[in-house]
Short mmCIF file of C-alpha atoms and ligand atoms in Angstrom, two decimals:
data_model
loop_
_atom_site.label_atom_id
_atom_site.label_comp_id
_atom_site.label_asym_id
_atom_site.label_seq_id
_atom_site.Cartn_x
_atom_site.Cartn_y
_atom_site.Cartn_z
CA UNK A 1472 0.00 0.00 0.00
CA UNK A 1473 1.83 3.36 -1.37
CA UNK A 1474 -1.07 5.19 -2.27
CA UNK A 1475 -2.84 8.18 0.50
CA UNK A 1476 -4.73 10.36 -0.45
CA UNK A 1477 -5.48 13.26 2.24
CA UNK A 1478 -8.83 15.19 2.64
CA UNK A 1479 -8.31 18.43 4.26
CA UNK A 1480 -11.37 19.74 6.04
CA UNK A 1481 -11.84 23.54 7.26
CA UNK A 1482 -11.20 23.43 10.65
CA UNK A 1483 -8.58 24.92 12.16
CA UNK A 1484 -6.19 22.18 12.57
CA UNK A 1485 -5.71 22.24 8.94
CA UNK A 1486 -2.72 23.65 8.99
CA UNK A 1487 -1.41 20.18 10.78
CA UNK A 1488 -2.02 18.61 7.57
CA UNK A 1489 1.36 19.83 6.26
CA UNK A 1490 3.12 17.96 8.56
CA UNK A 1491 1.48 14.63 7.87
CA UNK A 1492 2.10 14.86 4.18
CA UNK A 1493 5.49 15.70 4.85
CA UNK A 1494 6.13 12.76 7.12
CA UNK A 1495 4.56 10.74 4.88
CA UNK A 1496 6.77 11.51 1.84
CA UNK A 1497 9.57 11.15 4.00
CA UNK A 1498 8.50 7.65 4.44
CA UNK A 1499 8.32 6.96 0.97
CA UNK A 1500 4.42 7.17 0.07
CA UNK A 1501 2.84 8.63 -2.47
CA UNK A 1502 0.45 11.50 -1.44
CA UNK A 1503 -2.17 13.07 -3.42
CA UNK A 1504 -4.31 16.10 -1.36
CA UNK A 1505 -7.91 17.27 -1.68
CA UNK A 1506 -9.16 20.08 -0.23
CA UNK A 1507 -12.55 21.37 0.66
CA UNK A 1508 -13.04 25.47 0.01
CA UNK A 1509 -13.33 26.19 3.44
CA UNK A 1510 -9.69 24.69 4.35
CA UNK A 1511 -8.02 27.04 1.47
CA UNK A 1512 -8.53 29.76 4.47
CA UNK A 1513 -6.59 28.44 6.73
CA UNK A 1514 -3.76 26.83 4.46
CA UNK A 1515 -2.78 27.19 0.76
CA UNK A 1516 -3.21 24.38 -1.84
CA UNK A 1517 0.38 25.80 -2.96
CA UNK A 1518 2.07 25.08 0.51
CA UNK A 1519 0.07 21.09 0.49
CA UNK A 1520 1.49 20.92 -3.06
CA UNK A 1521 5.12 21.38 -2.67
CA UNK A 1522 4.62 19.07 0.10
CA UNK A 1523 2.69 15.99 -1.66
CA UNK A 1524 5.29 16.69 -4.87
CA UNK A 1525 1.10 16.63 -6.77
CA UNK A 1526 -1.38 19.06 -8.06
CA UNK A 1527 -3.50 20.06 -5.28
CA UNK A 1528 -7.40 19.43 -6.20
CA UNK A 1529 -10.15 21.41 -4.98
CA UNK A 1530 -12.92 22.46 -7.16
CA UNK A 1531 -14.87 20.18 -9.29
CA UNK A 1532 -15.68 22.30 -12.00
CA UNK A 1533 -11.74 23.93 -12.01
CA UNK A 1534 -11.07 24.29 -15.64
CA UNK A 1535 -7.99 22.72 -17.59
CA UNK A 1536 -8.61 19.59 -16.62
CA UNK A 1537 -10.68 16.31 -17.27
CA UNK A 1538 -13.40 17.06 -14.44
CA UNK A 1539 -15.85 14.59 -15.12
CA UNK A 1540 -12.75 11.36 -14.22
CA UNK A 1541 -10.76 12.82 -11.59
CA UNK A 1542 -12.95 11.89 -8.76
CA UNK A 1543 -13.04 8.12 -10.42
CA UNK A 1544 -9.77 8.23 -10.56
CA UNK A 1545 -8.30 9.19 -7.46
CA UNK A 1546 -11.06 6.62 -5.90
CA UNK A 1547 -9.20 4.11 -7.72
CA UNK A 1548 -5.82 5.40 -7.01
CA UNK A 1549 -5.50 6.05 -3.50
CA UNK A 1550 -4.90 2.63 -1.13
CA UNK A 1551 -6.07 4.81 1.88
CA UNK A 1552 -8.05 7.78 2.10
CA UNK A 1553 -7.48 9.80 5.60
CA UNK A 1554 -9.27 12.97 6.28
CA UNK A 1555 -7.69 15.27 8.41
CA UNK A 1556 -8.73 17.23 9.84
CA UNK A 1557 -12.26 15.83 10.00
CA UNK A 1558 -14.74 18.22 11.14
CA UNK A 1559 -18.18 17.64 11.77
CA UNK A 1560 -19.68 18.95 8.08
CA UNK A 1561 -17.39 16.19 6.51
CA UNK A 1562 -18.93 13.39 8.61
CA UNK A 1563 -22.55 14.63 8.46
CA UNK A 1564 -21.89 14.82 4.64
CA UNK A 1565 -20.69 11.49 4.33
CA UNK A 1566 -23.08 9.55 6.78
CA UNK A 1567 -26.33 11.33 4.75
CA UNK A 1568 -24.78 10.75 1.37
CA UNK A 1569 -23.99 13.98 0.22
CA UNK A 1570 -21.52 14.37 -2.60
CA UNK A 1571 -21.56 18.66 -3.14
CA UNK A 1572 -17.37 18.84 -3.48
CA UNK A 1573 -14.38 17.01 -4.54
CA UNK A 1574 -13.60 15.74 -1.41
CA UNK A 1575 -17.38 13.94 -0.63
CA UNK A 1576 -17.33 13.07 -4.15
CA UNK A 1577 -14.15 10.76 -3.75
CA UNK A 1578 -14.99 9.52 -0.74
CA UNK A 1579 -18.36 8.34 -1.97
CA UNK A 1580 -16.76 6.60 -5.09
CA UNK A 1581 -14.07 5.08 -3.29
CA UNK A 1582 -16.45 2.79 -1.12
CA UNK A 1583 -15.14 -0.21 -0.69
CA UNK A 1584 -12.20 0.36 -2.50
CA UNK A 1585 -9.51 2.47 -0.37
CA UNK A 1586 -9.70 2.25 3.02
CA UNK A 1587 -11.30 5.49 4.80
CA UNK A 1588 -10.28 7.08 7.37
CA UNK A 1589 -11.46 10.17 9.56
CA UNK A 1590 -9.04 11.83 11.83
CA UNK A 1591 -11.77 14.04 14.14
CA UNK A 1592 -10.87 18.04 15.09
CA UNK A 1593 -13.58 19.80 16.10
CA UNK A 1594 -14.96 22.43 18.84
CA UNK A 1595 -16.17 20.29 21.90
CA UNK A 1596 -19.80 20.50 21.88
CA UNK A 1597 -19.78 19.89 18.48
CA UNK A 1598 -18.03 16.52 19.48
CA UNK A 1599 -20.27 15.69 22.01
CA UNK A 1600 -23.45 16.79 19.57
CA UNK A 1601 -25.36 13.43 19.10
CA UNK A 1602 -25.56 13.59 15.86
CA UNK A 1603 -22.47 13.47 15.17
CA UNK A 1604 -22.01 10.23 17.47
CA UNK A 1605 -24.74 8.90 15.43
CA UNK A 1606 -23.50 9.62 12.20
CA UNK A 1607 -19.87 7.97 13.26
CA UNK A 1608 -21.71 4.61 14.36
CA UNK A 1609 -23.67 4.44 11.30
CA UNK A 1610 -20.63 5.08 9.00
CA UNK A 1611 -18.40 2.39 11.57
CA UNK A 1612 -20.88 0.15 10.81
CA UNK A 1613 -20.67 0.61 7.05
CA UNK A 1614 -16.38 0.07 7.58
CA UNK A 1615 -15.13 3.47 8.02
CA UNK A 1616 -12.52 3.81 10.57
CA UNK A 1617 -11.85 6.94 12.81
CA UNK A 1618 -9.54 8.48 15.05
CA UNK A 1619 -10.65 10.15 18.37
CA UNK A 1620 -9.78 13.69 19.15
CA UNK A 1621 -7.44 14.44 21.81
CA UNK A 1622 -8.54 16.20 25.00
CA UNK A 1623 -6.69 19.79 25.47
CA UNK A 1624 -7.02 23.94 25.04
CA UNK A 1625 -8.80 24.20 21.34
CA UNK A 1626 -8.70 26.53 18.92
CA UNK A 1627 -11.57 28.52 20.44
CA UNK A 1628 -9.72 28.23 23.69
CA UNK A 1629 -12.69 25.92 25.29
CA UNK A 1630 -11.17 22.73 26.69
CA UNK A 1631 -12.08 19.30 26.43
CA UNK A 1632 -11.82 16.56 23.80
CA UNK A 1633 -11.63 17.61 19.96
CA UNK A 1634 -7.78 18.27 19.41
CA UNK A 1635 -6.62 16.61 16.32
CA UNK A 1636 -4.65 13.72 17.29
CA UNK A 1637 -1.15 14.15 17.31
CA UNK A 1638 0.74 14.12 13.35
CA UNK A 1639 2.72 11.30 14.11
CA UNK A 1640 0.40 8.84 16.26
CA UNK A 1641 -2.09 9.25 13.21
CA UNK A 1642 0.38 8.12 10.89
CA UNK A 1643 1.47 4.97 13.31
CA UNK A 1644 -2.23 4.44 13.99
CA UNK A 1645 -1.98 4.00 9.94
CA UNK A 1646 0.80 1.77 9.70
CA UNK A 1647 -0.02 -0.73 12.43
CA UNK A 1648 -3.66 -0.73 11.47
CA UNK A 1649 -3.49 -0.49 7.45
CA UNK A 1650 -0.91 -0.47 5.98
CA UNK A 1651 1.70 -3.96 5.45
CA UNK A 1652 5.46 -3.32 6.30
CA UNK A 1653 7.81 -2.58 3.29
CA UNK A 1654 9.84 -5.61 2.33
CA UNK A 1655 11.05 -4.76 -1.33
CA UNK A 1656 12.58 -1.66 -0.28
CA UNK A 1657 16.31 -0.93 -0.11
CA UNK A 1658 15.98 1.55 2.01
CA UNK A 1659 18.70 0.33 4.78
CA UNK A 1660 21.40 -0.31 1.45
CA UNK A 1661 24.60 0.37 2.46
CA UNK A 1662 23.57 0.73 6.57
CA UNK A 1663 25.85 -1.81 8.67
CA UNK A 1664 22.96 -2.96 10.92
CA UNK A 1665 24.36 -5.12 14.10
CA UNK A 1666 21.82 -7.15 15.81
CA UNK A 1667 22.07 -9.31 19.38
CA UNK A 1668 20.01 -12.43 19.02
CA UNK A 1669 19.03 -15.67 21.06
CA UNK A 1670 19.86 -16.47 25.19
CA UNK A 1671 23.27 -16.90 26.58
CA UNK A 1672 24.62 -19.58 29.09
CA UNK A 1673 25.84 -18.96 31.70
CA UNK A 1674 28.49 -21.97 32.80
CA UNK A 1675 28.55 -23.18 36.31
CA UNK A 1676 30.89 -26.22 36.09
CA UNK A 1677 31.53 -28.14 33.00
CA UNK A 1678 28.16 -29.68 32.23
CA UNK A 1679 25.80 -26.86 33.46
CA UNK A 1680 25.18 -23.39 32.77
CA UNK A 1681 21.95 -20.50 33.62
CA UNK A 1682 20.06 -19.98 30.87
CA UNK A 1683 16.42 -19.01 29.50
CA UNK A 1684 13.65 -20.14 27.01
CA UNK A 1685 14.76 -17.23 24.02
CA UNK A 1686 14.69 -19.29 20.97
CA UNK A 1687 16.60 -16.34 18.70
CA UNK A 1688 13.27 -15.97 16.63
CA UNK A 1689 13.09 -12.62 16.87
CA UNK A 1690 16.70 -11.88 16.19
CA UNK A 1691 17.01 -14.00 13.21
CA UNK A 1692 13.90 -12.50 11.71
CA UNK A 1693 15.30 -8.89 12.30
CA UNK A 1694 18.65 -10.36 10.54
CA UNK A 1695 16.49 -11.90 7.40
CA UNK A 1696 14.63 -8.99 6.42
CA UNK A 1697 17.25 -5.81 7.44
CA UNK A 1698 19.48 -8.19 5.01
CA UNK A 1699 16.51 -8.32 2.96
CA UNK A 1700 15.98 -4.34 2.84
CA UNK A 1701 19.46 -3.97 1.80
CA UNK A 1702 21.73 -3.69 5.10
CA UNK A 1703 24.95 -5.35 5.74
CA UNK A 1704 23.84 -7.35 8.82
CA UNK A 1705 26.37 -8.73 11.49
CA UNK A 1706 24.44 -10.99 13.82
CA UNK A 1707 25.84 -11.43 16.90
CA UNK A 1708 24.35 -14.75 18.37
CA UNK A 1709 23.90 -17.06 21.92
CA UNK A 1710 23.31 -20.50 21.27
CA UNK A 1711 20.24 -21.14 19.11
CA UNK A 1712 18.43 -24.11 17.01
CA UNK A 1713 17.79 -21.81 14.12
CA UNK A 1714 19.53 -21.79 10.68
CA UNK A 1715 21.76 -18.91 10.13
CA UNK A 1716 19.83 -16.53 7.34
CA UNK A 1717 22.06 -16.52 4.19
CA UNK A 1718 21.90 -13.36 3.20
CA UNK A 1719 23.75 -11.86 6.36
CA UNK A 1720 27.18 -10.43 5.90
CA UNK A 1721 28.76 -12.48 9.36
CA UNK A 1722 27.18 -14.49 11.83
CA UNK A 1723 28.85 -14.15 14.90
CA UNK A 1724 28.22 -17.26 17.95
CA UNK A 1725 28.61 -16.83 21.33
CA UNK A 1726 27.97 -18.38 24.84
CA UNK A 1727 28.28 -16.14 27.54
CA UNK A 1728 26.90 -12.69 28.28
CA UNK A 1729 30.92 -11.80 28.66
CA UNK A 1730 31.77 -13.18 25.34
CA UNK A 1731 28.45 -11.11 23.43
CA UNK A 1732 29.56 -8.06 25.02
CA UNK A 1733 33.23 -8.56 23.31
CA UNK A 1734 32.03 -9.40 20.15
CA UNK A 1735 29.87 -6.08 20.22
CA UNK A 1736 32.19 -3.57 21.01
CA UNK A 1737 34.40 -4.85 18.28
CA UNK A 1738 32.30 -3.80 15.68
CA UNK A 1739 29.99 -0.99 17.67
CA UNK A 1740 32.05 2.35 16.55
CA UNK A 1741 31.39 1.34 12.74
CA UNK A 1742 27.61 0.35 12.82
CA UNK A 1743 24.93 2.76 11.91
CA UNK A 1744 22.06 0.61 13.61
CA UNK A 1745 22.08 -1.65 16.66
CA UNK A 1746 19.11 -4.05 17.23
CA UNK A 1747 19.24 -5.80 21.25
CA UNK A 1748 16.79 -8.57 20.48
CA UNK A 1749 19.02 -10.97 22.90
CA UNK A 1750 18.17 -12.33 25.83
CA UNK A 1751 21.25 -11.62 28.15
CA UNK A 1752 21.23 -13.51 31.30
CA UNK A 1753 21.74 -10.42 34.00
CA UNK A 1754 23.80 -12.54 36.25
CA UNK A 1755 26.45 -15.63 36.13
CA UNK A 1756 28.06 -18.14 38.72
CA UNK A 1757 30.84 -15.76 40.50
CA UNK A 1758 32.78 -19.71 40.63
CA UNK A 1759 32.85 -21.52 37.50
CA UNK A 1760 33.93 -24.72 38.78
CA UNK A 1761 36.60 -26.90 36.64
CA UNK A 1762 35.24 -30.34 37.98
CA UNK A 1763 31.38 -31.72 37.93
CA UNK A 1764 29.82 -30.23 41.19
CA UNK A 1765 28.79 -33.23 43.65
CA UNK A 1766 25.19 -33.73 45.00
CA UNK A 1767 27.19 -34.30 48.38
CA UNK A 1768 24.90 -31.51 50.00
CA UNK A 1769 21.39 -31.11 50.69
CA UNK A 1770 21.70 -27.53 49.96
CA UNK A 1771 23.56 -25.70 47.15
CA UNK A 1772 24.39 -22.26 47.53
CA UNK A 1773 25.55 -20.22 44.06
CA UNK A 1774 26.66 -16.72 44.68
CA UNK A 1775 25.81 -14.71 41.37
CA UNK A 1776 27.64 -12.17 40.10
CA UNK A 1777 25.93 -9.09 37.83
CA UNK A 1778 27.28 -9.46 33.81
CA UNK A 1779 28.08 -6.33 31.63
CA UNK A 1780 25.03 -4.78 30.40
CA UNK A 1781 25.53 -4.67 26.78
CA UNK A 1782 22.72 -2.34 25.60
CA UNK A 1783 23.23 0.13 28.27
CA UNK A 1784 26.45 0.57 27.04
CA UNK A 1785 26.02 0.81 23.65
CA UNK A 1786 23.76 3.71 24.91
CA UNK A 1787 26.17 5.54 26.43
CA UNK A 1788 28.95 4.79 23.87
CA UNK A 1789 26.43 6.09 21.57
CA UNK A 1790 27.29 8.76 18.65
CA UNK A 1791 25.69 8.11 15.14
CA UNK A 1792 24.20 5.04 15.86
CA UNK A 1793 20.35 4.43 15.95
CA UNK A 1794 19.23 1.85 18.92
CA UNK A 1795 16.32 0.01 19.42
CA UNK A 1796 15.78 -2.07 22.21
CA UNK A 1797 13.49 -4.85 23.46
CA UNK A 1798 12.19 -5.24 26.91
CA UNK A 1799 10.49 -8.59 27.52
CA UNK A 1800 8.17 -8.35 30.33
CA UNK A 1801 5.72 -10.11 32.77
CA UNK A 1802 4.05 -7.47 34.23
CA UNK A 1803 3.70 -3.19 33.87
CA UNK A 1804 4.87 -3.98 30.49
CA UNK A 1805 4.84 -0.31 29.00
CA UNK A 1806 6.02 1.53 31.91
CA UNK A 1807 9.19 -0.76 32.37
CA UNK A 1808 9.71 -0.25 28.78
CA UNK A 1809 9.34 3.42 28.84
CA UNK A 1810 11.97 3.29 31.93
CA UNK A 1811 14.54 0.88 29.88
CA UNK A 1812 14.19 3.13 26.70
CA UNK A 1813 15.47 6.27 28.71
CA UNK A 1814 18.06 4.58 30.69
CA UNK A 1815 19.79 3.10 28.23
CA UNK A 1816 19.25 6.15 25.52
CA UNK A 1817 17.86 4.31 23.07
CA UNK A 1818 16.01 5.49 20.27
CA UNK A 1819 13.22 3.12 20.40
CA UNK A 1820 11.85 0.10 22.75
CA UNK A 1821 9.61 -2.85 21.94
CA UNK A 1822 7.63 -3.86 24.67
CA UNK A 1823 6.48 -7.50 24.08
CA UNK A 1824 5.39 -10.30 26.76
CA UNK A 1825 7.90 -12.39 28.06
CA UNK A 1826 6.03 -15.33 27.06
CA UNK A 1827 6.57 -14.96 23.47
CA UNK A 1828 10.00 -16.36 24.08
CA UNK A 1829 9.41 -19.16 22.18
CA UNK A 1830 6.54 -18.58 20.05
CA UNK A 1831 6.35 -17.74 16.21
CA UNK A 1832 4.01 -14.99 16.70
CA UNK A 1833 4.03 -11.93 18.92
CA UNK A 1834 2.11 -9.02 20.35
CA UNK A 1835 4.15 -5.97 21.22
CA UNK A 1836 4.09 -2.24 21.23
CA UNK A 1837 7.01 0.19 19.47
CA UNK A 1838 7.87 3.24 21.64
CA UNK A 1839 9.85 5.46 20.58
CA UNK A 1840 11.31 8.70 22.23
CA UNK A 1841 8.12 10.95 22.40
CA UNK A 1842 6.21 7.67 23.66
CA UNK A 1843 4.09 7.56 20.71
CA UNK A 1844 3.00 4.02 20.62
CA UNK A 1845 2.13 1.74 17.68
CA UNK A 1846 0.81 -1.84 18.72
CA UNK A 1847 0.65 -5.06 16.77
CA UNK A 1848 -1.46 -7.46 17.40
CA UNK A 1849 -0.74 -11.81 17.16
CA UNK A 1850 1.50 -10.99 14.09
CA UNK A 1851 4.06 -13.26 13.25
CA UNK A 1852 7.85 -12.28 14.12
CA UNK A 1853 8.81 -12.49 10.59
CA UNK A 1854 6.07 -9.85 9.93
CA UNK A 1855 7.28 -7.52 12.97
CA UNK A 1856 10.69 -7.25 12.40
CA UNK A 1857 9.41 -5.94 9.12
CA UNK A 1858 7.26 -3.31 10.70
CA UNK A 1859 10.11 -2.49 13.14
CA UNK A 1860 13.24 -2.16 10.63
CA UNK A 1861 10.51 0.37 8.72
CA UNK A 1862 10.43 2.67 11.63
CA UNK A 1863 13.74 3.32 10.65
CA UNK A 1864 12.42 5.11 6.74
CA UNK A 1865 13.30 8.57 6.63
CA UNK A 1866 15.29 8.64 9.52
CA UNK A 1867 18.85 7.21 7.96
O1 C5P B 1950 17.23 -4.46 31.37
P1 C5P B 1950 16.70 -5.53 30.49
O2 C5P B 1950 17.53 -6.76 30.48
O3 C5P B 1950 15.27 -5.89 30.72
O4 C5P B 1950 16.74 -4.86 29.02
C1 C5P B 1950 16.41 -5.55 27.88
C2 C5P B 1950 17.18 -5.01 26.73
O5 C5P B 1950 18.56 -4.87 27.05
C3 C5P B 1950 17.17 -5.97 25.55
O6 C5P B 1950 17.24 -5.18 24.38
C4 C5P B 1950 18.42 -6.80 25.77
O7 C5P B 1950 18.90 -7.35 24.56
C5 C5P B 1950 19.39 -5.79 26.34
N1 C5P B 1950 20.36 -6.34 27.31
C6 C5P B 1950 21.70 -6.34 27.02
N2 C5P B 1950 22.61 -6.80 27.95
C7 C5P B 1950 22.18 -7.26 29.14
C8 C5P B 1950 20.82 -7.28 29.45
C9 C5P B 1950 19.93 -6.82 28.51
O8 C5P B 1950 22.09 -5.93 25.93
N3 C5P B 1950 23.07 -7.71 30.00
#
């Protein structure tokens, strides 16, 4: 899915439209704008069209060019349609089949072909009007999707709930509910991407170590499709069952927490993207003992000692480098992540469940530094490592 076309309503926040076409080019998709009369007073079609790179449309009956197929034909071209801002005229329009303008005339032909999307602004008793809450049911039932306002000061300086949700949560509310990760892209070419994958052990005596249930899944995924999207991938690696993807530039295997941390800061200074997917055992046997240990005892005390944490220095050995973390937990799951993410400076955390350790598929939540949030639901790793190496477009 390339294709977005934008609907700019009048209401004030129209002017926030700028931004969200520009992130979007910067993320490589195609963005065509239509504009109702009303939001030409608050922003130009000229600024929206050096920003979309397209010819700005707003009147039906503009002359010079083929009016009676353009609104067929960007109905058929755009993959998503999001309108925003969305004030209350649009919706009412929509939800009573009206089709007076460009914009409610594409929207009406593109049923069931692009996928629609309001993003609401509005004053605050106009969001709380009933009709407009009826109007959004009837048109949820008939597949249209919608973003909620925000609570905050408005425009006309009431407060309460009708803010225009934030430019970049609306475009991650797109990604992780439309739109399917880039995987034919080479946007990461020439990026030297290092990546920590799989549990360490943790030896004890000669036949025993500390370990955990990481199966490298994650990791190896990452690996496969940042190789895939054209970076040169050095995956560092604890023990693991899977096969080595072949596309990697070096596979790197280690036991020990010790021995991961070495291999990383061999390479770190000369990587432009570290990925800690591993599962790092956070302590080791302060004796590991050169003979079998005996069952002589009934008791068995091990005195642990704390290993290197490898992530938190890559944080603070950090210059160009962009990091993204993983915190795998059992319980507060977000606001442990939120804490790991600023501890170890990282550029971005995902927060998944500890007990997709071993599973294919996962459920887990991308944070990045102004906690904007994009959650995936029960996708499968492969999948997610997909979504989260695309985080990365327009930023390198
Ligand atoms: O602090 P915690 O272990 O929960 O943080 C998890 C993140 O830190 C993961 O990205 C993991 O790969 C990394 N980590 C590390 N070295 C450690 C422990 C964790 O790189 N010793």
């Amino acid at each position: 899915m390339k294709n977005i076309l934008i609907g700019v309503t009048g209401g004030i926040a129209a002017y926030k439209s700028a931004n969200i076409i520009s992130l979007l080019r910067k993320k490589g998709f195609n963005v065509k704008v239509i504009m109702t009369k009303s939001a030409t007073n608050i922003i130009t079609p000229q600024t929206l069209e050096t920003l979309s790179k397209n010819r700005v449309v707003v009147d039906m009956w503009e002359r010079g060019f083929q009016i009676d197929v353009e609104h067929i034909s960007l109905a058929d071209w755009a993959d998503i349609i999001l309108i925003a801002p969305a004030t209350y005229n649009i919706v009412g329009k929509i939800a009573n089949g009206i089709a007076d303008d460009m914009l409610s005339t594409v929207i009406a032909a593109a049923y069931n072909k692009a996928k629609i999307v309001f993003a609401l602004a509005m004053n605050t008793n106009m969001y709380e009007n009933p009709i407009l809450k009826l109007n959004i049911k009837k048109l949820k039932e008939l597949n249209y999707d919608f973003i909620e306002a925000d609570e905050g000061i408005l425009a006309c300086c009431d407060s309460g709930k009708g803010r225009l949700k934030n430019e970049e949560e609306i475009i991650q509310i797109l990604e992780s509910s439309y739109i399917k990760p880039e995987t034919k892209n080479n946007f990461l070419l020439g990026k030297k991407l290092l990546i920590t994958a799989g549990r360490t052990e943790e030896s004890l005596d000669p036949i025993r170590y500390f370990s955990n249930h990481s199966s490298g899944k994650m990791g190896y995924s990452l690996a496969e499709a940042a190789a895939n999207l054209g970076a040169e991938v050095y995956l560092i690696s604890g023990p693991s069952n899977l096969i080595i993807p072949k596309n990697i530039k070096k596979f790197i295997s280690v036991k020990s927490a010790q021995e991961m941390y070495n291999e990383v800061f061999k390479i770190y200074d000369n990587i432009d993207i570290g990925i800690a997917c591993a599962a790092v055992a956070d302590y080791r046997p302060k004796i590991v003992y050169e003979q079998k240990i005996k069952k002589d005892s009934d008791e068995l005390n091990i005195t642990l000692i704390k290993n290197p944490d490898i992530l938190l220095k890559m944080g603070e050995l950090k210059k160009k480098q962009i990091l993204i973390g993983f915190a795998a937990e059992t319980e507060n799951l977000i606001e442990n992540a939120l804490k790991k993410l600023k501890k170890k400076n990282l550029d971005y955390i995902v927060a998944n469940h500890a007990s997709a350790m071993t599973k294919n598929n996962n459920t887990a939540t991308i944070i990045n530094k102004n906690n904007i949030q994009t959650n995936f639901n029960d996708i499968s790793k492969n999948e997610l490592a997909y979504h989260i190496l695309n985080v990365l477009k327009g930023r390198i």
